[in-house]
Short mmCIF file of C-alpha atoms in Angstrom, two decimals:
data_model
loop_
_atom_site.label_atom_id
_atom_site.label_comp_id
_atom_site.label_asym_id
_atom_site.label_seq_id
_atom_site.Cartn_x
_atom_site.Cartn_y
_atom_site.Cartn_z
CA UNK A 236 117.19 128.72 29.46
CA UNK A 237 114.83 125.55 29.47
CA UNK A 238 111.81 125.81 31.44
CA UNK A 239 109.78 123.01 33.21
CA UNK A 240 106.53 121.68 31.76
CA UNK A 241 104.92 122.03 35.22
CA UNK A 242 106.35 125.89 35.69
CA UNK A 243 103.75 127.90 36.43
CA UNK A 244 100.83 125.37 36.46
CA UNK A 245 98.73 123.13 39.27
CA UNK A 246 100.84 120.42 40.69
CA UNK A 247 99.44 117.37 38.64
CA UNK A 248 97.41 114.66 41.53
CA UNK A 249 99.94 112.10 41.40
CA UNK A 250 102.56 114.45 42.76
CA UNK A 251 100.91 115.12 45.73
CA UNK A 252 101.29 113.83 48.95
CA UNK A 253 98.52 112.16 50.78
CA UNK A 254 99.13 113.47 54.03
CA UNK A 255 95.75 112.11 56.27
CA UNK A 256 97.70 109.16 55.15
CA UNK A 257 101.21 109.54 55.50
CA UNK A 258 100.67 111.25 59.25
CA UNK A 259 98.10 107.63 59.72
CA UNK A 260 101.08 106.09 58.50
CA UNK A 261 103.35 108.12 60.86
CA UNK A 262 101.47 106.20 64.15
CA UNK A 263 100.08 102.94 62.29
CA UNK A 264 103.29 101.63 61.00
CA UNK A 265 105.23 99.52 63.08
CA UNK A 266 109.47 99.15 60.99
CA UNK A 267 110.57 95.71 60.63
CA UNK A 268 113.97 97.33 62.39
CA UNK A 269 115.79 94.24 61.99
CA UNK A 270 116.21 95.86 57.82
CA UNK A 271 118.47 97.89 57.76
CA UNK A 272 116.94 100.97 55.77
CA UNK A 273 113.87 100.55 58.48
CA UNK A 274 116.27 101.60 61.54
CA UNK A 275 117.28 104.66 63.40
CA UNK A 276 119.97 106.01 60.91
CA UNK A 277 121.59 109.50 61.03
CA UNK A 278 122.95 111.36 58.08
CA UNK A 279 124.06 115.30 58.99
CA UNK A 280 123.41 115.15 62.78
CA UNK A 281 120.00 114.00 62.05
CA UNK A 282 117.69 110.82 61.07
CA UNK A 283 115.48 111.49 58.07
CA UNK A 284 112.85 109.53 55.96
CA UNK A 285 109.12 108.64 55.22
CA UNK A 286 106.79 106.92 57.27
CA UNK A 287 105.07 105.26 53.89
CA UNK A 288 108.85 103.13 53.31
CA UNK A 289 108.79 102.53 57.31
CA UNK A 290 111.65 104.34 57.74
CA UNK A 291 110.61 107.67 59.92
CA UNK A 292 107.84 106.23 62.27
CA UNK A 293 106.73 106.94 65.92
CA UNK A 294 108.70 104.15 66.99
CA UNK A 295 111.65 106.06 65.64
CA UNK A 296 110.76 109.38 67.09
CA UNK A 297 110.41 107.75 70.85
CA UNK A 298 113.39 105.87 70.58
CA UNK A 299 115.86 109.07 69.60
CA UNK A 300 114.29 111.11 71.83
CA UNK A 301 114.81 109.07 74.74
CA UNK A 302 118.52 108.19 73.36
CA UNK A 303 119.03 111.95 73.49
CA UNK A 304 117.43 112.28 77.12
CA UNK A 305 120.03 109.32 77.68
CA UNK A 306 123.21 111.14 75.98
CA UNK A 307 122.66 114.44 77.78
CA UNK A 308 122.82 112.64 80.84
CA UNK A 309 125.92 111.11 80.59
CA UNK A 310 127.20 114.23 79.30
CA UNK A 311 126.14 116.10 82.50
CA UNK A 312 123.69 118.70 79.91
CA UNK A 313 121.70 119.83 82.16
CA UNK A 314 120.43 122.86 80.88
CA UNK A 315 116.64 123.44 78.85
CA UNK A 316 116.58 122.02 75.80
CA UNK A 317 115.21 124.25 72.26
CA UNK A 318 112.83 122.07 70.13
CA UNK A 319 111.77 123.50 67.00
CA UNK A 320 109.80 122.43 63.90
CA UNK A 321 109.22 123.03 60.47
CA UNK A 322 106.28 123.11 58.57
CA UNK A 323 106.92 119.20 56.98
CA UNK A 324 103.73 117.38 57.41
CA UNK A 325 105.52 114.72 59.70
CA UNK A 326 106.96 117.52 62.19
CA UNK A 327 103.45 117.84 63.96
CA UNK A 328 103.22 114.52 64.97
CA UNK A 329 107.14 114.08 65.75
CA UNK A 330 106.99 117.20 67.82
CA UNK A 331 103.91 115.54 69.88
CA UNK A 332 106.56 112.29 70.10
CA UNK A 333 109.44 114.05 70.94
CA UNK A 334 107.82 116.31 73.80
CA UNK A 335 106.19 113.25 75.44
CA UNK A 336 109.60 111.84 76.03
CA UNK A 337 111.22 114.83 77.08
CA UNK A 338 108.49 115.96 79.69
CA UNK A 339 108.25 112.62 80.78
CA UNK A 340 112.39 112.94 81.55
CA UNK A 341 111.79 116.13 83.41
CA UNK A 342 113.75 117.90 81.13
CA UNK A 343 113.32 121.59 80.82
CA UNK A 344 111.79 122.15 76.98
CA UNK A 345 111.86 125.80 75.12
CA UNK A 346 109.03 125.78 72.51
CA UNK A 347 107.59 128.32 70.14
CA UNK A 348 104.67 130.14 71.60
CA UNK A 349 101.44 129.05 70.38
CA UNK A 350 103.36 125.89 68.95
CA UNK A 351 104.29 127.87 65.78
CA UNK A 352 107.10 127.12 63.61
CA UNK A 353 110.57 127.85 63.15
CA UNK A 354 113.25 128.15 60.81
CA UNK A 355 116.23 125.97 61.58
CA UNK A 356 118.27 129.48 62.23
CA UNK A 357 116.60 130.04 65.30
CA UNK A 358 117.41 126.82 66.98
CA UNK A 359 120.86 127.47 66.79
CA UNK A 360 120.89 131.07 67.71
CA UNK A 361 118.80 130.39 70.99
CA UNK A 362 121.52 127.68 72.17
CA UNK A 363 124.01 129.84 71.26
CA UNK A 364 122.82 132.43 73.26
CA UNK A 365 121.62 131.12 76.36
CA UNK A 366 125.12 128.92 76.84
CA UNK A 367 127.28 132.07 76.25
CA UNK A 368 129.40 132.75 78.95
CA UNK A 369 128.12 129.88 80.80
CA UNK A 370 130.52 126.59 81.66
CA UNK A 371 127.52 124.43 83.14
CA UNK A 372 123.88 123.80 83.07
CA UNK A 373 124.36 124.00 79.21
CA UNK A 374 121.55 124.19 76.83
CA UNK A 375 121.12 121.95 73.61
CA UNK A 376 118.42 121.75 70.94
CA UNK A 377 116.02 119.35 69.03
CA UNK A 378 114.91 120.31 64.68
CA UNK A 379 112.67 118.67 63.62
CA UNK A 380 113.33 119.18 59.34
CA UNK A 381 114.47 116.92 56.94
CA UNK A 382 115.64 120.29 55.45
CA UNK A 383 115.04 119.95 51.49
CA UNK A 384 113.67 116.30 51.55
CA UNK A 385 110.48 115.79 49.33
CA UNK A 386 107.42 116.91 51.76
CA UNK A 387 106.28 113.11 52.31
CA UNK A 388 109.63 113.06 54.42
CA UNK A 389 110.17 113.86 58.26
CA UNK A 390 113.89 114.80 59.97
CA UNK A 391 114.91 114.71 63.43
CA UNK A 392 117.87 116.40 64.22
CA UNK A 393 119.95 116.84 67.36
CA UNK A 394 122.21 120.37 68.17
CA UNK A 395 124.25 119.91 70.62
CA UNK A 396 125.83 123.12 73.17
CA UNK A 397 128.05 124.28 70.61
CA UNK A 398 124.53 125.11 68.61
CA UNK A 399 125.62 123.05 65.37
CA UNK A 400 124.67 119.64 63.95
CA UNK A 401 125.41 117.30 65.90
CA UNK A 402 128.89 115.59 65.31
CA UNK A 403 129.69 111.66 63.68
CA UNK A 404 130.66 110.48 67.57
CA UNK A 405 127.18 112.04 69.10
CA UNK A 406 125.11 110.43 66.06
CA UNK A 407 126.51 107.09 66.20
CA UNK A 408 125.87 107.21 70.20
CA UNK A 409 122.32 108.21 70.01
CA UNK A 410 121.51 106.06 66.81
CA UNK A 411 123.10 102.58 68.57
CA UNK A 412 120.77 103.84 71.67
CA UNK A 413 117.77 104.51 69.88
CA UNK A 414 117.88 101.21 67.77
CA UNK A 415 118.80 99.56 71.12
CA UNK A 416 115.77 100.81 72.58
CA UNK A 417 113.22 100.85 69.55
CA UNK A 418 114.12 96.60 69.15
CA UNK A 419 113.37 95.84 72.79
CA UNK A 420 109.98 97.72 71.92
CA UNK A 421 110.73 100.89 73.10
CA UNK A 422 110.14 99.64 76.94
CA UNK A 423 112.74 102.13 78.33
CA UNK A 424 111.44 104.88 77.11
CA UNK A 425 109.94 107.32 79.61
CA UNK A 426 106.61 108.85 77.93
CA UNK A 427 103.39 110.63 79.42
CA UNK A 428 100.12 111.76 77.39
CA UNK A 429 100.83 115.12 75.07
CA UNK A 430 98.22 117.20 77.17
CA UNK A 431 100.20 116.51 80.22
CA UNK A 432 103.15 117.06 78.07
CA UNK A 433 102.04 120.71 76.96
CA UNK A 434 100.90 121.46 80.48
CA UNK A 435 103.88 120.11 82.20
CA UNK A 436 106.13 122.47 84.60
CA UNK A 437 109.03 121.88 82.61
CA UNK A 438 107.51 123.29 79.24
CA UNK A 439 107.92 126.46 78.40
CA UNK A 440 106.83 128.55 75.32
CA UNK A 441 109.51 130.76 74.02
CA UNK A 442 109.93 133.57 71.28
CA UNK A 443 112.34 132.24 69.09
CA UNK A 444 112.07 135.12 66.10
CA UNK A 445 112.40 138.02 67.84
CA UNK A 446 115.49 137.94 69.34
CA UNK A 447 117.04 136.22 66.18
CA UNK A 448 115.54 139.25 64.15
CA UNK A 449 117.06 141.58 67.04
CA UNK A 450 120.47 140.02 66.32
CA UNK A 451 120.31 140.04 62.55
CA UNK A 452 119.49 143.45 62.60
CA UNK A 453 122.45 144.51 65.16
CA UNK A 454 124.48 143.08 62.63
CA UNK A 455 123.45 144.98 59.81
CA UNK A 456 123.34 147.46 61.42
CA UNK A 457 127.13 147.25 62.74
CA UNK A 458 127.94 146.20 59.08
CA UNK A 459 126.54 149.64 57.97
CA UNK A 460 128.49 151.64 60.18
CA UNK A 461 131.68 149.74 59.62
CA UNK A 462 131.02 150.37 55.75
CA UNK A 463 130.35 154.56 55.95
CA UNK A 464 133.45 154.40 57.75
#
């Protein structure tokens, strides 16, 4: 087995990010969206990129939030939504974005307590278990990851009720609305300070760990059993 040069030793300067920058970058930046690789463009049920290529920007963040807060409406989704983020140095300031839009939208928004993080698991397993057993006023989620991406990139990605990524016919939807929106300068979108966003009746701070741990352990737990016998 071949080992790395770099195992074991200091990442060398020019492999790290500048991230005063990149997050600068993040609200500076204004895409040239009519290029294509500078536009609202989802992959697995999410849009990814940097904001130093133009390609993950606020403008991008407003835009697919408020496409979302457009697609659960037609959809009749009517239920809080989960937002989660990881510890990428563009989540912070999509998370800020993202809950602007969806406060501003009256929409009901779970969020870690003290604005911690979360792993993507959790997301998944709170939608999941608030829409069982229900057949309205469904519940659907928000990650913000762009999962193994180098750390200079953010992700955005939407879960729907069923608790998974999002599927092809959702992502187109959303993307066509959020480029819609972003080229007429994001005008439609429904936004109020992040303060006001934090503060709002509709926000609520959630424990997303512990009653994913709970579950995990019930699991093993039943696993165990089932074994002995």
């Amino acid at each position: 087995m071949s080992w790395h040069p770099l195992a074991g030793k200091p990442a060398p300067r020019s492999l790290l990010v500048n991230v005063p920058r990149l997050i600068t970058t993040y609200y500076a930046r204004q895409p040239a969206l009519e290029v294509e690789n500078q536009r609202v463009a989802f992959g697995t049920s999410g849009h990814r990129g940097s904001s130093f290529t133009s390609s993950f920007n606020e403008v991008h963040i407003l835009a697919t939030t408020q496409a979302i807060c457009d697609y659960r409406k037609t959809k009749g989704i009517s239920g809080p939504l989960f937002l989660g983020m990881d510890t990428h140095a563009l989540s912070e300031p999509s998370f800020a974005s993202a809950l602007e839009v969806l406060a501003a939208n009256e929409i009901e928004v779970m969020i870690q307590e003290g604005m911690g993080y979360t792993p993507t698991p959790v997301i998944s397993h709170a939608i999941l278990v608030y829409n069982r057993g229900r057949k309205s006023g469904l519940a659907d989620g928000i990650v913000i990851t762009p999962s193994h991406n180098p750390p200079e990139d953010g992700g955005f990605k939407y879960n729907p009720p069923h608790g998974g990524p999002a599927e092809t016919k959702i992502t187109q939807w959303v993307e066509t609305r959020a480029n819609h929106l972003a080229i007429h300068n994001n005008q439609e979108v429904r936004r109020i300070p992040f303060d006001s966003a934090l503060q709002a009746a509709t926000t609520h701070e959630y424990d997303y760990i512990a009653p994913y741990v709970e579950d995990l352990q019930n699991v093993v737990d039943m696993e165990a059993i089932k074994n002995a016998n």
